[in-house]
Amino acid sequence: MSETGRVALVTGASRGIGRAIALRLAASGHAVAVNYARSSEAAQAVVERIQAAGGRAQAVRADVSSPEEVAKMLETVQRELGDVDILVNNAGVIRDTLLLRMKDEDWNRVVEINLDGVFNCTRACLRAMMKRRWGRIVNITSVVALVGSPGQANYCAAKAGILGFTKAVAREVASRGITVNAVAPGLIETDMTGQMSAKRRDQVLQGIPMGRIGTGEDVAALVDFLVSEAAGYITGQTIAVDGGMTML
Ligand code: NAP
């Protein structure tokens, strides 16, 4: 593991896709702040795994929907690892139900975490990136933002909001050497998709040309590239990692 001197903050990195991204970025030599909301032991386990391999990492708790908690988290990251060069907005939740049965709370919580969380963390990290005239921001959206999904109006709206946000901010900061891109996973094996019924999984699987469910590592490989020096001329894009499910 060679040190790049860059600091990455990955939100929702205690489990699933975020965990795979944190491990991959650490393997590429970045120091990694492992954000979580509740799973402190799982986040600490990710940190210990990175440290055991010779990397630098720190677990940081914050509910990304709270601007105050995000500000405090960034103070900790700055003190322990340094200013954030690479931000991966990955934290997300689902509260699936058909629209007619959707409660205000189901709508609000999904938008607050999946969309407001991206705004809170991006705004909090941007000033330091602009000063250094270098930065990488990757927002994890979903293929359902592109094609829709019944029972997920709240989630689809929040994830589609991320696409507009990504393009607007990409235009604002391009001249400062900062890229902003979105990654849209298809069906990936995590706790989130573990809640799906076997019938629904089979249905989705039928629509995946590659014939398999994706892994966190499939997503992490793209994120690792997008935050590299080599991807410095790619900005404002949405790239799907979905085994060919959408091909838009
Ligand atoms: P997951 O296994 O359920 O993990 C979610 C992660 O987000 C956990 O680390 C969790 O932390 C964190 N989190 C939840 N609420 C948070 C909050 N308020 N503040 C900070 N962190 C919070 O989910 P996943 O499947 O890996 O999904 C990761 C991202 O990919 C999400 O944005 C999701 O929408 C997106 N995505 C997933 C799929 C898929 O098929 N899995 C497909 C498309 C897009 P705790 O452990 O502390 O709760």
mmCIF file of C-alpha atoms and ligand atoms in Angstrom:
data_model
loop_
_atom_site.group_PDB
_atom_site.id
_atom_site.type_symbol
_atom_site.label_atom_id
_atom_site.label_comp_id
_atom_site.label_asym_id
_atom_site.label_seq_id
_atom_site.Cartn_x
_atom_site.Cartn_y
_atom_site.Cartn_z
ATOM 1 C CA MET A 1 0.000 0.000 0.000
ATOM 2 C CA SER A 2 1.664 3.258 -1.100
ATOM 3 C CA GLU A 3 0.542 6.511 0.532
ATOM 4 C CA THR A 4 -1.052 9.023 -1.835
ATOM 5 C CA GLY A 5 -1.295 11.714 0.851
ATOM 6 C CA ARG A 6 -4.976 12.111 0.008
ATOM 7 C CA VAL A 7 -7.777 11.865 2.557
ATOM 8 C CA ALA A 8 -11.083 10.231 1.601
ATOM 9 C CA LEU A 9 -14.360 10.464 3.503
ATOM 10 C CA VAL A 10 -16.811 7.673 2.695
ATOM 11 C CA THR A 11 -20.280 8.103 4.204
ATOM 12 C CA GLY A 12 -22.137 4.968 5.281
ATOM 13 C CA ALA A 13 -18.923 2.945 5.205
ATOM 14 C CA SER A 14 -19.701 0.552 8.058
ATOM 15 C CA ARG A 15 -21.497 -1.912 5.790
ATOM 16 C CA GLY A 16 -22.309 -2.842 2.206
ATOM 17 C CA ILE A 17 -21.135 -0.791 -0.756
ATOM 18 C CA GLY A 18 -19.598 1.958 1.418
ATOM 19 C CA ARG A 19 -17.480 -0.598 3.262
ATOM 20 C CA ALA A 20 -16.202 -2.025 -0.035
ATOM 21 C CA ILE A 21 -15.387 1.514 -1.244
ATOM 22 C CA ALA A 22 -13.527 2.359 1.979
ATOM 23 C CA LEU A 23 -11.426 -0.812 1.737
ATOM 24 C CA ARG A 24 -10.676 -0.246 -1.945
ATOM 25 C CA LEU A 25 -9.650 3.414 -1.473
ATOM 26 C CA ALA A 26 -7.432 2.415 1.448
ATOM 27 C CA ALA A 27 -5.814 -0.259 -0.737
ATOM 28 C CA SER A 28 -5.095 2.501 -3.274
ATOM 29 C CA GLY A 29 -3.162 4.354 -0.571
ATOM 30 C CA HIS A 30 -5.643 6.981 0.599
ATOM 31 C CA ALA A 31 -6.289 7.693 4.290
ATOM 32 C CA VAL A 32 -9.959 6.896 4.877
ATOM 33 C CA ALA A 33 -12.557 8.366 7.246
ATOM 34 C CA VAL A 34 -15.178 5.650 7.774
ATOM 35 C CA ASN A 35 -18.520 7.331 8.506
ATOM 36 C CA TYR A 36 -21.432 5.491 10.093
ATOM 37 C CA ALA A 37 -24.695 6.393 11.833
ATOM 38 C CA ARG A 38 -25.277 3.539 14.296
ATOM 39 C CA SER A 39 -22.973 0.577 13.551
ATOM 40 C CA SER A 40 -19.926 1.679 15.549
ATOM 41 C CA GLU A 41 -18.511 -1.842 15.923
ATOM 42 C CA ALA A 42 -18.788 -2.577 12.216
ATOM 43 C CA ALA A 43 -17.158 0.780 11.371
ATOM 44 C CA GLN A 44 -14.348 0.093 13.828
ATOM 45 C CA ALA A 45 -13.825 -3.329 12.217
ATOM 46 C CA VAL A 46 -13.380 -1.624 8.815
ATOM 47 C CA VAL A 47 -10.831 0.762 10.364
ATOM 48 C CA GLU A 48 -8.933 -2.090 12.003
ATOM 49 C CA ARG A 49 -8.805 -4.018 8.752
ATOM 50 C CA ILE A 50 -7.341 -0.988 6.960
ATOM 51 C CA GLN A 51 -4.821 -0.385 9.735
ATOM 52 C CA ALA A 52 -3.796 -4.066 9.792
ATOM 53 C CA ALA A 53 -2.903 -3.724 6.096
ATOM 54 C CA GLY A 54 -0.730 -0.689 6.900
ATOM 55 C CA GLY A 55 -3.220 2.061 6.006
ATOM 56 C CA ARG A 56 -4.574 5.103 7.869
ATOM 57 C CA ALA A 57 -8.235 5.213 8.858
ATOM 58 C CA GLN A 58 -10.581 6.704 11.421
ATOM 59 C CA ALA A 59 -14.201 5.872 12.247
ATOM 60 C CA VAL A 60 -16.446 8.950 12.472
ATOM 61 C CA ARG A 61 -20.076 8.951 13.597
ATOM 62 C CA ALA A 62 -22.560 11.388 12.078
ATOM 63 C CA ASP A 63 -26.090 11.263 10.780
ATOM 64 C CA VAL A 64 -25.510 12.835 7.361
ATOM 65 C CA SER A 65 -28.978 14.410 7.447
ATOM 66 C CA SER A 66 -27.812 16.725 10.268
ATOM 67 C CA PRO A 67 -25.660 19.693 9.173
ATOM 68 C CA GLU A 68 -24.443 20.097 12.789
ATOM 69 C CA GLU A 69 -23.303 16.472 13.058
ATOM 70 C CA VAL A 70 -21.631 16.699 9.634
ATOM 71 C CA ALA A 71 -19.723 19.851 10.714
ATOM 72 C CA LYS A 72 -18.519 18.083 13.880
ATOM 73 C CA MET A 73 -17.526 15.009 11.871
ATOM 74 C CA LEU A 74 -15.404 17.132 9.546
ATOM 75 C CA GLU A 75 -13.624 18.747 12.512
ATOM 76 C CA THR A 76 -12.694 15.249 13.713
ATOM 77 C CA VAL A 77 -11.553 14.110 10.258
ATOM 78 C CA GLN A 78 -9.469 17.273 9.827
ATOM 79 C CA ARG A 79 -7.817 16.780 13.227
ATOM 80 C CA GLU A 80 -7.158 13.046 12.856
ATOM 81 C CA LEU A 81 -6.394 12.653 9.135
ATOM 82 C CA GLY A 82 -6.405 16.106 7.456
ATOM 83 C CA ASP A 83 -8.664 17.983 5.028
ATOM 84 C CA VAL A 84 -10.924 15.826 2.856
ATOM 85 C CA ASP A 85 -9.691 15.553 -0.761
ATOM 86 C CA ILE A 86 -12.087 12.802 -1.810
ATOM 87 C CA LEU A 87 -15.731 12.662 -0.750
ATOM 88 C CA VAL A 88 -17.878 9.638 -1.497
ATOM 89 C CA ASN A 89 -21.525 10.334 -0.651
ATOM 90 C CA ASN A 90 -22.732 6.778 -0.203
ATOM 91 C CA ALA A 91 -24.975 6.764 2.910
ATOM 92 C CA GLY A 92 -28.521 5.813 1.995
ATOM 93 C CA VAL A 93 -31.700 4.164 3.236
ATOM 94 C CA ILE A 94 -34.942 2.825 1.788
ATOM 95 C CA ARG A 95 -38.468 2.948 3.197
ATOM 96 C CA ASP A 96 -40.410 1.228 0.447
ATOM 97 C CA THR A 97 -44.167 1.424 0.158
ATOM 98 C CA LEU A 98 -46.679 2.293 -2.543
ATOM 99 C CA LEU A 99 -47.322 6.030 -2.821
ATOM 100 C CA LEU A 100 -50.914 5.874 -1.565
ATOM 101 C CA ARG A 101 -49.671 4.295 1.667
ATOM 102 C CA MET A 102 -46.545 6.449 2.009
ATOM 103 C CA LYS A 103 -46.403 8.421 5.261
ATOM 104 C CA ASP A 104 -44.835 11.894 5.503
ATOM 105 C CA GLU A 105 -42.160 10.325 7.698
ATOM 106 C CA ASP A 106 -41.312 7.712 4.982
ATOM 107 C CA TRP A 107 -40.916 10.464 2.407
ATOM 108 C CA ASN A 108 -39.034 12.920 4.613
ATOM 109 C CA ARG A 109 -36.535 10.510 6.145
ATOM 110 C CA VAL A 110 -35.539 9.038 2.778
ATOM 111 C CA VAL A 111 -35.083 12.497 1.218
ATOM 112 C CA GLU A 112 -33.248 13.831 4.297
ATOM 113 C CA ILE A 113 -30.694 11.027 4.351
ATOM 114 C CA ASN A 114 -30.279 10.261 0.637
ATOM 115 C CA LEU A 115 -30.438 13.825 -0.770
ATOM 116 C CA ASP A 116 -30.004 16.373 2.043
ATOM 117 C CA GLY A 117 -27.112 14.223 3.289
ATOM 118 C CA VAL A 118 -25.308 14.678 -0.047
ATOM 119 C CA PHE A 119 -25.844 18.449 0.137
ATOM 120 C CA ASN A 120 -24.663 18.647 3.764
ATOM 121 C CA CYS A 121 -21.458 16.670 3.229
ATOM 122 C CA THR A 122 -20.579 18.236 -0.128
ATOM 123 C CA ARG A 123 -21.005 21.809 1.109
ATOM 124 C CA ALA A 124 -18.976 21.033 4.217
ATOM 125 C CA CYS A 125 -16.039 19.578 2.237
ATOM 126 C CA LEU A 126 -15.996 21.924 -0.746
ATOM 127 C CA ARG A 127 -14.232 25.000 0.668
ATOM 128 C CA ALA A 128 -11.042 23.114 1.535
ATOM 129 C CA MET A 129 -11.038 21.406 -1.889
ATOM 130 C CA MET A 130 -11.450 24.761 -3.640
ATOM 131 C CA LYS A 131 -8.538 26.239 -1.679
ATOM 132 C CA ARG A 132 -6.272 23.368 -2.736
ATOM 133 C CA ARG A 133 -7.649 23.436 -6.291
ATOM 134 C CA TRP A 134 -8.097 19.657 -6.267
ATOM 135 C CA GLY A 135 -10.976 17.438 -5.265
ATOM 136 C CA ARG A 136 -13.037 14.408 -6.148
ATOM 137 C CA ILE A 137 -16.700 13.958 -5.270
ATOM 138 C CA VAL A 138 -18.591 10.779 -6.111
ATOM 139 C CA ASN A 139 -22.292 10.549 -5.339
ATOM 140 C CA ILE A 140 -23.866 7.112 -5.122
ATOM 141 C CA THR A 141 -27.283 7.234 -6.755
ATOM 142 C CA SER A 142 -29.141 4.236 -8.224
ATOM 143 C CA VAL A 143 -30.385 2.952 -11.577
ATOM 144 C CA VAL A 144 -33.910 3.472 -10.214
ATOM 145 C CA ALA A 145 -33.260 7.237 -10.458
ATOM 146 C CA LEU A 146 -33.045 6.649 -14.219
ATOM 147 C CA VAL A 147 -35.814 4.110 -14.796
ATOM 148 C CA GLY A 148 -38.134 4.339 -11.747
ATOM 149 C CA SER A 149 -39.258 1.578 -9.420
ATOM 150 C CA PRO A 150 -42.721 0.923 -7.964
ATOM 151 C CA GLY A 151 -42.903 1.305 -4.193
ATOM 152 C CA GLN A 152 -39.872 3.579 -4.172
ATOM 153 C CA ALA A 153 -41.201 7.057 -5.106
ATOM 154 C CA ASN A 154 -39.359 8.604 -2.139
ATOM 155 C CA TYR A 155 -36.074 6.837 -2.936
ATOM 156 C CA CYS A 156 -36.321 7.431 -6.721
ATOM 157 C CA ALA A 157 -37.009 11.148 -6.155
ATOM 158 C CA ALA A 158 -34.062 11.511 -3.775
ATOM 159 C CA LYS A 159 -31.700 9.564 -6.043
ATOM 160 C CA ALA A 160 -32.830 11.524 -9.128
ATOM 161 C CA GLY A 161 -32.262 14.731 -7.140
ATOM 162 C CA ILE A 162 -28.647 13.641 -6.718
ATOM 163 C CA LEU A 163 -28.238 13.616 -10.522
ATOM 164 C CA GLY A 164 -29.229 17.286 -10.893
ATOM 165 C CA PHE A 165 -27.124 18.213 -7.876
ATOM 166 C CA THR A 166 -24.104 16.401 -9.339
ATOM 167 C CA LYS A 167 -24.322 18.279 -12.653
ATOM 168 C CA ALA A 168 -24.905 21.702 -11.066
ATOM 169 C CA VAL A 169 -21.989 21.374 -8.652
ATOM 170 C CA ALA A 170 -19.761 19.852 -11.354
ATOM 171 C CA ARG A 171 -20.261 23.040 -13.392
ATOM 172 C CA GLU A 172 -19.641 25.275 -10.364
ATOM 173 C CA VAL A 173 -16.296 23.750 -9.413
ATOM 174 C CA ALA A 174 -14.806 22.375 -12.651
ATOM 175 C CA SER A 175 -12.392 25.293 -13.018
ATOM 176 C CA ARG A 176 -10.972 24.525 -9.546
ATOM 177 C CA GLY A 177 -9.756 21.049 -10.450
ATOM 178 C CA ILE A 178 -12.659 19.361 -8.695
ATOM 179 C CA THR A 179 -14.688 16.650 -10.410
ATOM 180 C CA VAL A 180 -18.197 15.621 -9.359
ATOM 181 C CA ASN A 181 -19.706 12.418 -10.723
ATOM 182 C CA ALA A 182 -22.538 10.035 -9.904
ATOM 183 C CA VAL A 183 -22.359 6.251 -9.811
ATOM 184 C CA ALA A 184 -25.611 4.342 -10.282
ATOM 185 C CA PRO A 185 -25.479 0.770 -8.974
ATOM 186 C CA GLY A 186 -28.013 -1.789 -10.142
ATOM 187 C CA LEU A 187 -28.814 -4.700 -7.829
ATOM 188 C CA ILE A 188 -25.931 -5.169 -5.391
ATOM 189 C CA GLU A 189 -25.721 -7.828 -2.661
ATOM 190 C CA THR A 190 -25.926 -5.936 0.674
ATOM 191 C CA ASP A 191 -28.135 -5.698 3.790
ATOM 192 C CA MET A 192 -30.341 -3.258 1.828
ATOM 193 C CA THR A 193 -31.169 -5.810 -0.869
ATOM 194 C CA GLY A 194 -31.272 -8.652 1.661
ATOM 195 C CA GLN A 195 -34.740 -7.300 2.577
ATOM 196 C CA MET A 196 -36.077 -8.159 -0.937
ATOM 197 C CA SER A 197 -38.335 -11.181 -1.380
ATOM 198 C CA ALA A 198 -36.860 -14.149 -3.272
ATOM 199 C CA LYS A 199 -39.554 -13.667 -5.931
ATOM 200 C CA ARG A 200 -38.622 -10.012 -6.503
ATOM 201 C CA ARG A 201 -34.891 -10.864 -6.635
ATOM 202 C CA ASP A 202 -35.558 -13.503 -9.299
ATOM 203 C CA GLN A 203 -37.615 -10.994 -11.304
ATOM 204 C CA VAL A 204 -34.808 -8.407 -11.196
ATOM 205 C CA LEU A 205 -32.205 -11.056 -12.005
ATOM 206 C CA GLN A 206 -34.107 -11.900 -15.198
ATOM 207 C CA GLY A 207 -33.408 -8.333 -16.371
ATOM 208 C CA ILE A 208 -29.638 -8.450 -15.794
ATOM 209 C CA PRO A 209 -27.805 -9.497 -18.991
ATOM 210 C CA MET A 210 -24.743 -10.534 -16.978
ATOM 211 C CA GLY A 211 -26.951 -12.986 -15.064
ATOM 212 C CA ARG A 212 -25.645 -12.201 -11.595
ATOM 213 C CA ILE A 213 -26.204 -9.782 -8.736
ATOM 214 C CA GLY A 214 -23.393 -7.250 -8.331
ATOM 215 C CA THR A 215 -20.979 -6.910 -5.432
ATOM 216 C CA GLY A 216 -19.784 -3.916 -3.457
ATOM 217 C CA GLU A 217 -16.404 -4.475 -5.067
ATOM 218 C CA ASP A 218 -17.929 -4.008 -8.550
ATOM 219 C CA VAL A 219 -19.025 -0.510 -7.477
ATOM 220 C CA ALA A 220 -15.836 0.250 -5.540
ATOM 221 C CA ALA A 221 -13.665 -0.413 -8.612
ATOM 222 C CA LEU A 222 -15.401 2.398 -10.529
ATOM 223 C CA VAL A 223 -15.288 4.795 -7.574
ATOM 224 C CA ASP A 224 -11.563 4.087 -7.183
ATOM 225 C CA PHE A 225 -11.023 5.064 -10.828
ATOM 226 C CA LEU A 226 -13.201 8.204 -10.639
ATOM 227 C CA VAL A 227 -11.201 9.547 -7.682
ATOM 228 C CA SER A 228 -7.845 8.859 -9.354
ATOM 229 C CA GLU A 229 -5.631 11.351 -11.192
ATOM 230 C CA ALA A 230 -6.422 9.464 -14.410
ATOM 231 C CA ALA A 231 -10.110 10.465 -14.217
ATOM 232 C CA GLY A 232 -9.375 14.182 -13.922
ATOM 233 C CA TYR A 233 -11.153 15.078 -17.201
ATOM 234 C CA ILE A 234 -14.408 13.265 -16.339
ATOM 235 C CA THR A 235 -17.040 15.353 -14.576
ATOM 236 C CA GLY A 236 -20.826 15.707 -14.298
ATOM 237 C CA GLN A 237 -21.344 12.123 -15.472
ATOM 238 C CA THR A 238 -23.591 9.337 -14.260
ATOM 239 C CA ILE A 239 -22.164 5.863 -14.769
ATOM 240 C CA ALA A 240 -24.182 2.727 -14.079
ATOM 241 C CA VAL A 241 -22.632 -0.410 -12.564
ATOM 242 C CA ASP A 242 -25.498 -2.780 -13.188
ATOM 243 C CA GLY A 243 -24.438 -5.799 -15.247
ATOM 244 C CA GLY A 244 -26.136 -4.242 -18.270
ATOM 245 C CA MET A 245 -29.547 -3.843 -16.618
ATOM 246 C CA THR A 246 -30.284 -0.347 -17.965
ATOM 247 C CA MET A 247 -27.947 0.435 -20.923
ATOM 248 C CA LEU A 248 -29.365 3.962 -21.279
HETATM 249 P P1 NAP B 1 -26.631 -0.772 3.444
HETATM 250 O O1 NAP B 1 -25.937 -2.072 3.350
HETATM 251 O O2 NAP B 1 -27.987 -0.697 4.052
HETATM 252 O O3 NAP B 1 -25.648 0.262 4.224
HETATM 253 C C1 NAP B 1 -26.070 1.578 4.403
HETATM 254 C C2 NAP B 1 -24.953 2.381 5.006
HETATM 255 O O4 NAP B 1 -25.429 3.741 5.151
HETATM 256 C C3 NAP B 1 -24.550 1.920 6.388
HETATM 257 O O5 NAP B 1 -23.165 2.074 6.547
HETATM 258 C C4 NAP B 1 -25.314 2.878 7.296
HETATM 259 O O6 NAP B 1 -24.682 3.123 8.540
HETATM 260 C C5 NAP B 1 -25.261 4.148 6.486
HETATM 261 N N1 NAP B 1 -26.293 5.103 6.888
HETATM 262 C C6 NAP B 1 -27.640 4.930 6.911
HETATM 263 N N2 NAP B 1 -28.244 6.055 7.362
HETATM 264 C C7 NAP B 1 -27.256 6.950 7.608
HETATM 265 C C8 NAP B 1 -27.230 8.273 8.087
HETATM 266 N N3 NAP B 1 -28.355 8.924 8.398
HETATM 267 N N4 NAP B 1 -26.030 8.880 8.235
HETATM 268 C C9 NAP B 1 -24.874 8.228 7.949
HETATM 269 N N5 NAP B 1 -24.833 6.968 7.491
HETATM 270 C C10 NAP B 1 -26.018 6.337 7.337
HETATM 271 O O7 NAP B 1 -26.769 -0.097 2.013
HETATM 272 P P2 NAP B 1 -25.991 -0.379 0.622
HETATM 273 O O8 NAP B 1 -26.783 -1.362 -0.144
HETATM 274 O O9 NAP B 1 -24.557 -0.627 0.874
HETATM 275 O O10 NAP B 1 -26.197 1.030 -0.097
HETATM 276 C C11 NAP B 1 -25.165 2.008 -0.156
HETATM 277 C C12 NAP B 1 -25.596 3.088 -1.131
HETATM 278 O O11 NAP B 1 -25.786 2.516 -2.417
HETATM 279 C C13 NAP B 1 -26.915 3.758 -0.754
HETATM 280 O O12 NAP B 1 -26.878 5.120 -1.092
HETATM 281 C C14 NAP B 1 -27.912 3.028 -1.630
HETATM 282 O O13 NAP B 1 -29.049 3.811 -1.863
HETATM 283 C C15 NAP B 1 -27.085 2.813 -2.885
HETATM 284 N N6 NAP B 1 -27.553 1.733 -3.745
HETATM 285 C C16 NAP B 1 -27.593 0.449 -3.314
HETATM 286 C C17 NAP B 1 -28.027 -0.542 -4.172
HETATM 287 C C18 NAP B 1 -28.071 -1.991 -3.792
HETATM 288 O O14 NAP B 1 -28.544 -2.805 -4.596
HETATM 289 N N7 NAP B 1 -27.597 -2.375 -2.611
HETATM 290 C C19 NAP B 1 -28.424 -0.219 -5.476
HETATM 291 C C20 NAP B 1 -28.369 1.107 -5.884
HETATM 292 C C21 NAP B 1 -27.933 2.077 -5.012
HETATM 293 P P3 NAP B 1 -25.037 2.222 9.854
HETATM 294 O O15 NAP B 1 -24.401 0.887 9.612
HETATM 295 O O16 NAP B 1 -24.408 2.943 10.980
HETATM 296 O O17 NAP B 1 -26.522 2.144 9.925
#
